[in-house]
PDB file of C-alpha atoms and ligand atoms in Angstrom:
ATOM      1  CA  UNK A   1     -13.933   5.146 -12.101  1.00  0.00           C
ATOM      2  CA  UNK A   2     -14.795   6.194  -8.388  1.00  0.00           C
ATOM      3  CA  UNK A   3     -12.734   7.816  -5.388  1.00  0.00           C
ATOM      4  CA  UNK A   4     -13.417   5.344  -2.589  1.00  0.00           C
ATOM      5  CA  UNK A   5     -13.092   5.884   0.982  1.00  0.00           C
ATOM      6  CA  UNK A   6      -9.747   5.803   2.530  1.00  0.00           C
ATOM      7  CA  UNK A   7      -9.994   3.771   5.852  1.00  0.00           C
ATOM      8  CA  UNK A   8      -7.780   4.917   8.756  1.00  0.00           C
ATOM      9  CA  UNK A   9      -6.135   3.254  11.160  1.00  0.00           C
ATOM     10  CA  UNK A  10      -6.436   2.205  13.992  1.00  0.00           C
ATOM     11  CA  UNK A  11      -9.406   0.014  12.327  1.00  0.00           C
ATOM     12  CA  UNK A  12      -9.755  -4.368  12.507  1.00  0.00           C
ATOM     13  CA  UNK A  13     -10.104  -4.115   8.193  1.00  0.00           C
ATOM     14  CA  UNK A  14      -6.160  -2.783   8.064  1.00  0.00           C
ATOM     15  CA  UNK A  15      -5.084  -6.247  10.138  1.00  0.00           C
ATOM     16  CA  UNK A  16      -6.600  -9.035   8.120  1.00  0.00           C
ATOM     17  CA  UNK A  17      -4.577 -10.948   5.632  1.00  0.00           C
ATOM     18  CA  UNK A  18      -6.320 -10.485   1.768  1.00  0.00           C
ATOM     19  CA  UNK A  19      -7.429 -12.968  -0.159  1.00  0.00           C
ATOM     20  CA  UNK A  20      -5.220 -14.301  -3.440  1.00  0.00           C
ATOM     21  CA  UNK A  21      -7.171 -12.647  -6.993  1.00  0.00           C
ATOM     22  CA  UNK A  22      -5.901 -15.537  -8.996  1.00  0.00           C
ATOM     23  CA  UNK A  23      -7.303 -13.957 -12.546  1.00  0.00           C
ATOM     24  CA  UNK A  24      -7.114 -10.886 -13.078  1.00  0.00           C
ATOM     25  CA  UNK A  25     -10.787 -10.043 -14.938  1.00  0.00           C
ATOM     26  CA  UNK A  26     -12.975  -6.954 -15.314  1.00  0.00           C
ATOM     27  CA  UNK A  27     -14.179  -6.689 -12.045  1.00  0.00           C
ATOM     28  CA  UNK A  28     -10.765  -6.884 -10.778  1.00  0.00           C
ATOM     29  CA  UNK A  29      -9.415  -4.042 -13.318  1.00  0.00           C
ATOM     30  CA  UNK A  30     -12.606  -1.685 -11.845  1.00  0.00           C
ATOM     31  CA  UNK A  31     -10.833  -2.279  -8.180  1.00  0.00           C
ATOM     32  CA  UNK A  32      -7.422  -1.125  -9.823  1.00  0.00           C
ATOM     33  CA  UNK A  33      -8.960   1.652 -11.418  1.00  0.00           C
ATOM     34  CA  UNK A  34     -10.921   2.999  -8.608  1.00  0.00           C
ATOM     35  CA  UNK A  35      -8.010   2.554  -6.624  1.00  0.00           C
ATOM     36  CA  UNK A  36      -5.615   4.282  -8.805  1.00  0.00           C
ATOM     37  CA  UNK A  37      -8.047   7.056  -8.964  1.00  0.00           C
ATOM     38  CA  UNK A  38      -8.674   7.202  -5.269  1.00  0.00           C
ATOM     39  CA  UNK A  39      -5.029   6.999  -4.746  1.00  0.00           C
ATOM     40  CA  UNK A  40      -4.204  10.349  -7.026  1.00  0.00           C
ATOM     41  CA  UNK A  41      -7.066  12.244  -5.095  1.00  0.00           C
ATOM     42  CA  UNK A  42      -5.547  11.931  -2.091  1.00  0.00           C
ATOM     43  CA  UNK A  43      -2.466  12.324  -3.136  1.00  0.00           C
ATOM     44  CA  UNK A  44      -0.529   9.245  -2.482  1.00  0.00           C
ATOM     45  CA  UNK A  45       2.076   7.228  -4.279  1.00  0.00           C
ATOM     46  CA  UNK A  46       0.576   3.478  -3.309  1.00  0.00           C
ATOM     47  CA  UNK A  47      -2.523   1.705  -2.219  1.00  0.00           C
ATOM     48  CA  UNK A  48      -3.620  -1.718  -1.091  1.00  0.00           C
ATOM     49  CA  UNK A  49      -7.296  -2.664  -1.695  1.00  0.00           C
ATOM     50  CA  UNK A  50      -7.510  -3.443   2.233  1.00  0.00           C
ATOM     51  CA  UNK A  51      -7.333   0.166   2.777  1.00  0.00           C
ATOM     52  CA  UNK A  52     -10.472   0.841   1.159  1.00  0.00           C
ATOM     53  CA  UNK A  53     -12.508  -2.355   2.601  1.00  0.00           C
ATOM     54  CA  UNK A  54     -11.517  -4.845  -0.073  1.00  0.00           C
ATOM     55  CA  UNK A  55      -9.968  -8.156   1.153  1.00  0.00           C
ATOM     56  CA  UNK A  56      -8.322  -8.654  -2.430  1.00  0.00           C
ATOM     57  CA  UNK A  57      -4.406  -9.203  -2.736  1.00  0.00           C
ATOM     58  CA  UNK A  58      -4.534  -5.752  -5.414  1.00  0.00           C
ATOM     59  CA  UNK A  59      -2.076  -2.725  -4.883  1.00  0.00           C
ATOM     60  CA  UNK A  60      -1.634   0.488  -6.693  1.00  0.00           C
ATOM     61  CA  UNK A  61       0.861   2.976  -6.831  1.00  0.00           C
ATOM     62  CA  UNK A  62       3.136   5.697  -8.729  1.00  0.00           C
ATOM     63  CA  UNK A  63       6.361   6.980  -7.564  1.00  0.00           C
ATOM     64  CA  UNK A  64       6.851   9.470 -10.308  1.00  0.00           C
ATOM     65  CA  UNK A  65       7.447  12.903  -8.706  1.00  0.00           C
ATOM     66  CA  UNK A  66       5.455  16.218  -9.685  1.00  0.00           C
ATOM     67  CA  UNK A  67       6.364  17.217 -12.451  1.00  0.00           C
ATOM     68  CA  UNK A  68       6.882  13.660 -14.081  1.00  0.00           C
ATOM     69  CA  UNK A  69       5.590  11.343 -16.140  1.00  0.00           C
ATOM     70  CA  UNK A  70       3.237   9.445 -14.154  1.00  0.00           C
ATOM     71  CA  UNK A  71       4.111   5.958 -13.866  1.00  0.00           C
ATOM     72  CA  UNK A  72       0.917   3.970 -12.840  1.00  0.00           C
ATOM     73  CA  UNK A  73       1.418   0.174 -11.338  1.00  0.00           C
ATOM     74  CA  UNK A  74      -1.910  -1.891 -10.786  1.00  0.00           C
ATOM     75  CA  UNK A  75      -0.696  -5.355  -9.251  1.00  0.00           C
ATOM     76  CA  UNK A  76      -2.628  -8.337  -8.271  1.00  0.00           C
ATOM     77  CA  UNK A  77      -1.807 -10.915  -6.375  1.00  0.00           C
ATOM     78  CA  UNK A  78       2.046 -10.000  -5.856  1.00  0.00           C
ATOM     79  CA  UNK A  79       5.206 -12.166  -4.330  1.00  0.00           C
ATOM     80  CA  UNK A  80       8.354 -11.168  -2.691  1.00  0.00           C
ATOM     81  CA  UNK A  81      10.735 -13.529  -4.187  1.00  0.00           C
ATOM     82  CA  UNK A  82      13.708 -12.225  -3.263  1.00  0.00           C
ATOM     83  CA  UNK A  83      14.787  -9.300  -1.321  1.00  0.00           C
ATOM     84  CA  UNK A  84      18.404  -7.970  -0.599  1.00  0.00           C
ATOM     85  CA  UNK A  85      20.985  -8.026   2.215  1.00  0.00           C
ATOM     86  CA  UNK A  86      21.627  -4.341   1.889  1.00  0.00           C
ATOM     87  CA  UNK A  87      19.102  -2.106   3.325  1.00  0.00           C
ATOM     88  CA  UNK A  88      17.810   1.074   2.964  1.00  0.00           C
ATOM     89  CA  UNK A  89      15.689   3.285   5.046  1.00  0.00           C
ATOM     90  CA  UNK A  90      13.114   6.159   3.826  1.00  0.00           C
ATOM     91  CA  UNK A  91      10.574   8.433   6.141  1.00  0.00           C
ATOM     92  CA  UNK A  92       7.305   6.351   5.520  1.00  0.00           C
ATOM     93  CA  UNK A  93       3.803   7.610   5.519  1.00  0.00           C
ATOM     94  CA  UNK A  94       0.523   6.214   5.186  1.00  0.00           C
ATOM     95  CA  UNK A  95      -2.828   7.242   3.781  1.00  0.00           C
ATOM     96  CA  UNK A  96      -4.289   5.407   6.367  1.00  0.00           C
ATOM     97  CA  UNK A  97      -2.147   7.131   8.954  1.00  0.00           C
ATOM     98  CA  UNK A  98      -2.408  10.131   7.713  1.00  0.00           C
ATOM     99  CA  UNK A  99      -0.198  12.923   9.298  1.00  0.00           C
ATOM    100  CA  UNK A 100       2.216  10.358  10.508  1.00  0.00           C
ATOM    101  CA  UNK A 101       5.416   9.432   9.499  1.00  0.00           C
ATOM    102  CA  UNK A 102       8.712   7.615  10.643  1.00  0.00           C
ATOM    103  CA  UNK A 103      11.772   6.204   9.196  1.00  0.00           C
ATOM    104  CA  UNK A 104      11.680   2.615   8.151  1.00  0.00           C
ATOM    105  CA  UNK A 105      14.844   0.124   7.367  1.00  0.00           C
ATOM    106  CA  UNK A 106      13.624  -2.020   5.008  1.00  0.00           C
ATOM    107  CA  UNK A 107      15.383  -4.536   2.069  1.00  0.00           C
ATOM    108  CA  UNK A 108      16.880  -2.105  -0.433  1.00  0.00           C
ATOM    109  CA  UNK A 109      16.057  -4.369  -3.199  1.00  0.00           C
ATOM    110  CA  UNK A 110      13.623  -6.579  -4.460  1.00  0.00           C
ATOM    111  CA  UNK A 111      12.369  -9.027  -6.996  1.00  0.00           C
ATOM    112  CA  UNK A 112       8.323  -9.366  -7.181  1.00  0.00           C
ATOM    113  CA  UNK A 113       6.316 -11.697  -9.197  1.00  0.00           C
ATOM    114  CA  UNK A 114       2.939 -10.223  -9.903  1.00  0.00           C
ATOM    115  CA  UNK A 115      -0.437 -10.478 -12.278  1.00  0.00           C
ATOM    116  CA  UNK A 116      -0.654  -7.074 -14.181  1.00  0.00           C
ATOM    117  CA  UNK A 117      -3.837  -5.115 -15.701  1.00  0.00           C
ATOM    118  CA  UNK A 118      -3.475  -7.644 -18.595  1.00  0.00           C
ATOM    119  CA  UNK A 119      -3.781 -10.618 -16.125  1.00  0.00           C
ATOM    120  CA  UNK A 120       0.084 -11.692 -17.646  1.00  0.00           C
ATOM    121  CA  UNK A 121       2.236 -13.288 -14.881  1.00  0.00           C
ATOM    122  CA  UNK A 122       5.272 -10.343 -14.810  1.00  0.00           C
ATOM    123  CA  UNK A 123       8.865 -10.483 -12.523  1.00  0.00           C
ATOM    124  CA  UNK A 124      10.427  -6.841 -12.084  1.00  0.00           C
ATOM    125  CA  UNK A 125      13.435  -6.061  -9.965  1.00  0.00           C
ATOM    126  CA  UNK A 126      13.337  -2.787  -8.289  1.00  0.00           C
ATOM    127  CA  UNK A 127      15.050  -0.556  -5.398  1.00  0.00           C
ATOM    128  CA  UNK A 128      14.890   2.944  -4.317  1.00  0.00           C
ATOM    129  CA  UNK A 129      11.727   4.492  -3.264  1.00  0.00           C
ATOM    130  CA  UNK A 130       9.507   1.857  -5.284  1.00  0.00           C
ATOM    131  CA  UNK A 131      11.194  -1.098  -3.855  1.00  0.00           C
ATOM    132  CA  UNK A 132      10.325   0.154  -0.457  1.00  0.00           C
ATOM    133  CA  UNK A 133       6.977   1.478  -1.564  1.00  0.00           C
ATOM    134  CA  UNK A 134       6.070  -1.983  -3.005  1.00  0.00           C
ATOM    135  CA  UNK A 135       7.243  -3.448   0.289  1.00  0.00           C
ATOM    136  CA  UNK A 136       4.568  -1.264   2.078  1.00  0.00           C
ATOM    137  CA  UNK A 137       1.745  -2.123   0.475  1.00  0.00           C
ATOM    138  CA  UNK A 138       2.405  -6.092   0.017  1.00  0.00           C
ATOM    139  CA  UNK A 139       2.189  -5.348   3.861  1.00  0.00           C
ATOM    140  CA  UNK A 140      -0.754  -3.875   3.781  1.00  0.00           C
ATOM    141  CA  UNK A 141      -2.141  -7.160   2.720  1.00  0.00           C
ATOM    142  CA  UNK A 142      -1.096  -8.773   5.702  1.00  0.00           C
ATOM    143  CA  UNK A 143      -2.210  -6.743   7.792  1.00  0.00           C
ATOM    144  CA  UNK A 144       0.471  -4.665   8.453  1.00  0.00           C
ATOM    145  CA  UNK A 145       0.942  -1.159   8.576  1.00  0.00           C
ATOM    146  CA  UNK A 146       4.455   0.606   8.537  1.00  0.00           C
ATOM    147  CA  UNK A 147       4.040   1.814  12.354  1.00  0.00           C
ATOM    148  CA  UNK A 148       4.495  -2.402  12.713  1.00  0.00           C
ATOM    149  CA  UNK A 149       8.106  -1.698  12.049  1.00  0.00           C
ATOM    150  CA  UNK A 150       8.994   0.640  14.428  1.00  0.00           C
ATOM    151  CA  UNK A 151       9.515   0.915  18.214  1.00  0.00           C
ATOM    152  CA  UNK A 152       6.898  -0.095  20.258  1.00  0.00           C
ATOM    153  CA  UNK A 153       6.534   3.353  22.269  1.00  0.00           C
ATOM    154  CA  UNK A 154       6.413   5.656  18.671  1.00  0.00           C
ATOM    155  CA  UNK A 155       3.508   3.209  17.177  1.00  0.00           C
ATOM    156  CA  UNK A 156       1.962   3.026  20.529  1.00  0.00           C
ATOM    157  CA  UNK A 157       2.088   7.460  20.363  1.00  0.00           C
ATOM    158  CA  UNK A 158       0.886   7.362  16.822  1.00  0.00           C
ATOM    159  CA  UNK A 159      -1.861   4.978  16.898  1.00  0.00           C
ATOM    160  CA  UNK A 160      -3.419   6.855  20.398  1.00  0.00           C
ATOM    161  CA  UNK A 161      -3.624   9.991  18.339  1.00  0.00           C
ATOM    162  CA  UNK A 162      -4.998   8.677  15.752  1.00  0.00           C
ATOM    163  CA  UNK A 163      -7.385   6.951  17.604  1.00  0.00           C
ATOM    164  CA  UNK A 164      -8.267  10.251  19.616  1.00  0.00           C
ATOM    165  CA  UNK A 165      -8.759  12.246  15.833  1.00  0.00           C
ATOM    166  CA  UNK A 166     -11.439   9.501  15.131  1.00  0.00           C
ATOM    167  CA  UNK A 167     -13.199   9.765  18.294  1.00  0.00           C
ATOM    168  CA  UNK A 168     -13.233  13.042  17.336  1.00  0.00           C
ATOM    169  CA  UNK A 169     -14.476  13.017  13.810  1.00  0.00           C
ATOM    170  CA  UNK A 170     -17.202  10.778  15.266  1.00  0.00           C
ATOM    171  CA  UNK A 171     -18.298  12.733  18.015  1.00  0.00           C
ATOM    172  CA  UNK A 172     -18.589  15.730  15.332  1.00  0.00           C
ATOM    173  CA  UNK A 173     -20.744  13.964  13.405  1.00  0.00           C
ATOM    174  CA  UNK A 174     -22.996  12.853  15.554  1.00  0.00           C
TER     175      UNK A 174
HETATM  176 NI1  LIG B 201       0.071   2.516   3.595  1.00  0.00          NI
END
C-alpha cells in the first residue's frame, strides 16, 4: 500500500467526470487500498480516486469516530438510486480544500448501488453523516466539490485563498 498525493483545489483534475470501473480486479483493489491508506494519513473520513489523479469512478471512506471501530468502505463504480425528501445539513470539509469548511443541505437519506472489494454488485441504505459523506464523494466524481453547493460569494472567498496558498507553496519551492 502507498500514501498518494492529495490534490488541492482549485486544480482542472477535481472537475472532470471519472470513468465507470466496471470489474472490480486487482489493480482496482491496489487503488482502494492506496486510497484507504492515503485517506487515514491525512486524516479524513472519504476519498474519491479523482482527488489523487485517478479518473476511476472508486471512493473510500470511514465514518467511525476516534475511538471506534474503524469501519472501512472501498466502492467502485457507485449509483444514487434514490435519495430522500427530508434533508439534512452537516459542516463539510474537504481534503482537497483543506482548512475550509461550510454547511451543506443535502438529501438526508440514500440508497446506493455499488461494486465492493469483492467485485459483488451490493445496495445499502444509509443517512446521517455517511449518507452525506457518500454524497460528497460520488460528487467528487463529477467533478464537483462541496464549495459547488454553496453561495456563490463564500466559494468564490474560499477558492481565492486557496488559490493564493498554492501560489504560495509554489513560489517556496522554487
Ligand atoms: Ni472531498
Amino acid at each position: 500500500m502507498a500514501v498518494l498525493p492529495i490534490i488541492s483545489a482549485p486544480d482542472p483534475r477535481l472537475k472532470i467526470k471519472a470513468r465507470p470501473v466496471v470489474v472490480v480486479d486487482d489493480d482496482v483493489r491496489r487503488l482502494m487500498d492506496d486510497m484507504l491508506e492515503t485517506m487515514r494519513k491525512a486524516i479524513g473520513i472519504g476519498l474519491a480516486a479523482p482527488q489523487i489523479g485517478v479518473a476511476k469512478r472508486v471512493i473510500v471512506l470511514d465514518v467511525a469516530r476516534q475511538g471506534e471501530e474503524p469501519q472501512p468502505m472501498m466502492l467502485a463504480d457507485p449509483e444514487i438510486l434514490w435519495r430522500s425528501v427530508e434533508l439534512a445539513t452537516f459542516n463539510e470539509g474537504c481534503l482537497s480544500l483543506p482548512e475550509h469548511y461550510a454547511d451543506v443541505t443535502r438529501p438526508a437519506a440514500i440508497r446506493l448501488r455499488y461494486l465492493d472489494y469483492q467485485n459483488e454488485i451490493r445496495e445499502i441504505e444509509v443517512s446521517g453523516l455517511l449518507a452525506t459523506c457518500i454524497q460528497h464523494e460520488v460528487d467528487h466524481l463529477d467533478g464537483v466539490l462541496f464549495v459547488d453547493h454553496i453561495s456563490l460569494v463564500k466559494r468564490g472567498m474560499i477558492l481565492r485563498k486557496l488559490a493564493k496558498a498554492k501560489r504560495a507553496r509554489s513560489l517556496a519551492a522554487a
